[in-house]
Coordinates of C-alpha atoms in Angstrom, one line a residue:
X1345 CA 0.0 0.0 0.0
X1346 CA 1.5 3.3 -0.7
X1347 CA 1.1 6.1 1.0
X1348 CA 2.6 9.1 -0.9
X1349 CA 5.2 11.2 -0.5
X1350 CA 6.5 11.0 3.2
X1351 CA 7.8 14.8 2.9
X1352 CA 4.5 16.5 1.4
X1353 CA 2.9 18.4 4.9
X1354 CA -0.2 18.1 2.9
X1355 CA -0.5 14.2 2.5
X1356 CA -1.5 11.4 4.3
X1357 CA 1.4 10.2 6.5
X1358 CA 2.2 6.6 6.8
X1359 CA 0.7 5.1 10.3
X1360 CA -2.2 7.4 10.2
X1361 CA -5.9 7.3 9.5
X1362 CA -7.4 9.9 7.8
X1363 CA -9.5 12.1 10.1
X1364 CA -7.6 11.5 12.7
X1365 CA -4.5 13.8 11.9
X1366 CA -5.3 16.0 15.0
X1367 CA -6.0 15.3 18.7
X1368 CA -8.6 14.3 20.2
X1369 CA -10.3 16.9 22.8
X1370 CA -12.9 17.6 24.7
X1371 CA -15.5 19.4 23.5
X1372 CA -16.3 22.9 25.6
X1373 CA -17.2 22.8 29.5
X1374 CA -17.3 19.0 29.5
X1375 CA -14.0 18.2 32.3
X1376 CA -11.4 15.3 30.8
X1377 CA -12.1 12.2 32.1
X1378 CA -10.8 11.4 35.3
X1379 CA -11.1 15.4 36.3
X1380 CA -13.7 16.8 38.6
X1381 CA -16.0 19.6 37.1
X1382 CA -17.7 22.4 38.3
X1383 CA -21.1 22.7 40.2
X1384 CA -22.4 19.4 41.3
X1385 CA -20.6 16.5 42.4
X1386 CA -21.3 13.3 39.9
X1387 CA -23.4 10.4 40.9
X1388 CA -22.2 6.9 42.1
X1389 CA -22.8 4.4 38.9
X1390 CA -26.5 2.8 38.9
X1391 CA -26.2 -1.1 39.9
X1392 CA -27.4 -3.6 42.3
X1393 CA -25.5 -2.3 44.5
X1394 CA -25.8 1.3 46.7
X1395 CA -23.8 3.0 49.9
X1396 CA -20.4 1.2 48.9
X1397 CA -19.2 -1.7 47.1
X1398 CA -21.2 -4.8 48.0
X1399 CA -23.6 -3.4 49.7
X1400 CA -27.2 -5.0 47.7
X1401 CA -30.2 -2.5 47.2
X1402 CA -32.5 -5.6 45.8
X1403 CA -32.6 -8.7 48.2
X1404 CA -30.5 -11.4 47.1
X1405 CA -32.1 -14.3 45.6
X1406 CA -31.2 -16.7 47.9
X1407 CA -32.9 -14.9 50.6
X1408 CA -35.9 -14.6 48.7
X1409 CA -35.5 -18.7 48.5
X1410 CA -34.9 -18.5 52.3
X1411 CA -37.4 -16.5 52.8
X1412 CA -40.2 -18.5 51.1
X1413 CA -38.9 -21.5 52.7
X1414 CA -39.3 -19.9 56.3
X1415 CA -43.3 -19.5 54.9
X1416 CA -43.9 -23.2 54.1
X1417 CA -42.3 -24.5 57.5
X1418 CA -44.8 -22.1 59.1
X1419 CA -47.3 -23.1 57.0
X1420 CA -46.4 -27.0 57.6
X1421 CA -46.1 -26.1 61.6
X1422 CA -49.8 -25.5 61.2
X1423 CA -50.9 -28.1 59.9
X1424 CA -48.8 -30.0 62.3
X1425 CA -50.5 -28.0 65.2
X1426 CA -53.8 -29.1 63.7
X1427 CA -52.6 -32.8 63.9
X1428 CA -51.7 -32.3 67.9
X1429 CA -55.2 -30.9 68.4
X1430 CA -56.5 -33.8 67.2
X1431 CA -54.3 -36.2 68.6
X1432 CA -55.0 -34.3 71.9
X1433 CA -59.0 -34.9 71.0
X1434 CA -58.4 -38.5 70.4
X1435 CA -56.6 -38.8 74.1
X1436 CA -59.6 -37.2 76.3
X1437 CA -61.8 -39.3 74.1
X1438 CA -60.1 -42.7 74.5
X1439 CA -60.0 -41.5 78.6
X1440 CA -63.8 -41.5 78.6
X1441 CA -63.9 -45.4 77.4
X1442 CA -64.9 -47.1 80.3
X1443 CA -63.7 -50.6 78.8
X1444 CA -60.6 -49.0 79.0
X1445 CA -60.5 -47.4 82.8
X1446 CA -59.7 -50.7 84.5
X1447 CA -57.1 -51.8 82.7
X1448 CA -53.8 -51.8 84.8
X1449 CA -51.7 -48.6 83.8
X1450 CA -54.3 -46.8 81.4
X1451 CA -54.1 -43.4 83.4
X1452 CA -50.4 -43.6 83.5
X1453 CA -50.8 -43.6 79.7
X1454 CA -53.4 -41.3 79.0
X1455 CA -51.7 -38.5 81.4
X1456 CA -48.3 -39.4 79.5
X1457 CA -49.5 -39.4 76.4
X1458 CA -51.4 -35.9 76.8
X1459 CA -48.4 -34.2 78.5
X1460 CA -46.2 -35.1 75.7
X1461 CA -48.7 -34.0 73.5
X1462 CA -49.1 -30.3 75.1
X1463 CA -45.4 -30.2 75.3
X1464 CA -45.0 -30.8 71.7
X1465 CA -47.4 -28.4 70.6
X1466 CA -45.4 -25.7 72.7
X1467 CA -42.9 -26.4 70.7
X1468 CA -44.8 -26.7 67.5
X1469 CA -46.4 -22.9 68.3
X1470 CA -42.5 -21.5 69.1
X1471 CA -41.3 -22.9 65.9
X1472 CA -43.8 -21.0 64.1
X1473 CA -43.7 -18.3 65.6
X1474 CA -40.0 -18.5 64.6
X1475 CA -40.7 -18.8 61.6
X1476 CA -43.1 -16.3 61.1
X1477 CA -40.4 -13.8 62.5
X1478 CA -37.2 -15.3 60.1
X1479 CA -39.4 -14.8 57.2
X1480 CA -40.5 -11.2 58.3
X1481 CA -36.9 -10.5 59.4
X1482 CA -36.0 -11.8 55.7
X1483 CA -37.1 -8.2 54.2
X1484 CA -36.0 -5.8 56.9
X1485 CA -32.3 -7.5 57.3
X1486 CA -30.2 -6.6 60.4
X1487 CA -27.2 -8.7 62.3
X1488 CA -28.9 -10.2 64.8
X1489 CA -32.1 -11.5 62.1
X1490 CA -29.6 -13.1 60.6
X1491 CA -27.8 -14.7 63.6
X1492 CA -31.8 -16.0 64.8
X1493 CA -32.0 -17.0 61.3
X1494 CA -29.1 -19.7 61.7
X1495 CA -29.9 -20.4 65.2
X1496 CA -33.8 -21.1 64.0
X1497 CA -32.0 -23.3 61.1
X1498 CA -29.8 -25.3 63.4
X1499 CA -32.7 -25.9 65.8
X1500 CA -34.9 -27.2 62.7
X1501 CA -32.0 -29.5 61.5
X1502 CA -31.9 -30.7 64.9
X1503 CA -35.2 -31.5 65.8
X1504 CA -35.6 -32.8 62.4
X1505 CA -32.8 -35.4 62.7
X1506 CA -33.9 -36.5 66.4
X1507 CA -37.5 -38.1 66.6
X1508 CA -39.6 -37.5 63.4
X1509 CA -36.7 -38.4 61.1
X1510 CA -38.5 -39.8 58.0
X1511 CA -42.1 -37.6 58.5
X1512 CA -39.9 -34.6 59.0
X1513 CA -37.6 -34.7 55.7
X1514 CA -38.8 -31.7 54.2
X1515 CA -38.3 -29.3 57.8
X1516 CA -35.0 -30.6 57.3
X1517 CA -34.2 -30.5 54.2
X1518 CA -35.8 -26.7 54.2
X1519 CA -33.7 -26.3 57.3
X1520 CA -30.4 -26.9 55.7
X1521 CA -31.2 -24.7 52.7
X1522 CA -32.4 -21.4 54.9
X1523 CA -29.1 -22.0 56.8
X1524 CA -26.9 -22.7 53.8
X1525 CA -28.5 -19.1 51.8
X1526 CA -28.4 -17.5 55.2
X1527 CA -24.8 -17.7 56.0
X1528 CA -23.7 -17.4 52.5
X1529 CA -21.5 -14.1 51.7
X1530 CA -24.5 -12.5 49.5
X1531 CA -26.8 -13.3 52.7
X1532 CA -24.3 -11.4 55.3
X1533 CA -24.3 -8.5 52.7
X1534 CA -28.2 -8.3 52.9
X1535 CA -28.2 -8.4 56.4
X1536 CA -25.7 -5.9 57.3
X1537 CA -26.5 -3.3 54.9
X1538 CA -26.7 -0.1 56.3
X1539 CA -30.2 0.5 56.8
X1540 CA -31.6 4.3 56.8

């Protein structure tokens, strides 16, 4: 390719482009890049992310998992409550049977049988309860949420593992997810956002 005489001003010179002979600037009262201008100071780049680096404006999908997960164990501690109430029903009734009354250790069984049943419906009401709050807690965020968020997963784990292992697979496999999203790096940046 040739490019004409390398001495003639006028000519295209050899490693240039035409239109591009002279450099580039900026046009009139628009600051170089990388230089402050006047009046206002500029805005922080529009992302998914506000107050600083890492810190998430939108809540993380994981939480929203976690947080939907936290609903169905409430929803499946109700109808778990609604089974105690009837086991509870079935007690006082089978107490009434007086076919039943003098046989040797009946009352010992019935009154078990119906304490353990209250008793686990305490603890059916505070595990609700629980997870009514972690799913609330889910959109408002905070240290602490989050801390009774993995402290409500363990306990679910736990008491999933213990005495209803295989009725209570899905509380723990839901369990193990919300603690999983919870304490994931994306879940600590949701909950300690700054909040204003």
């Amino acid at each position: 390719m040739s490019f004409g005489d390398p001495n003639n001003p006028y000519g295209q010179q050899q490693g240039q482009q035409p239109g591009y002979g002279y450099p580039q600037q900026a046009p009139q009262g628009v600051p170089p890049q990388g230089q402050a201008g006047y009046g206002y100071p500029a805005a922080p780049p529009v992302s998914g992310y506000g107050a600083g680096p890492g810190v998430p404006l939108t809540m993380p999908g994981t939480i929203k998992a976690a947080r939907v997960m936290l609903w169905v164990i409430a929803g499946l501690q109700v109808v778990g409550l609604a089974l105690l109430f009837l086991g509870v029903a079935a007690v006082e009734k089978i107490k009434d049977d007086p076919e039943l009354k003098g046989q040797e250790g009946f009352d010992a069984i019935t009154k078990f049988s119906s304490g353990v049943i209250y008793a686990l419906i305490v603890v059916a009401v505070l595990f609700l309860a629980g997870a009514i709050w972690g799913a609330v807690q889910c959109g408002k965020g905070g240290s602490g949420a989050r801390v009774g968020l993995i402290v409500l997963s363990s306990l679910t784990i736990v008491f999933s593992l213990y005495p209803w292992f295989p009725l209570s697979l899905v509380h723990l496999v839901l369990g193990i997810l919300i603690l999983v999203f919870v304490a994931k790096s994306d879940g600590a940046a949701w909950f300690k956002r700054p909040r204003y």
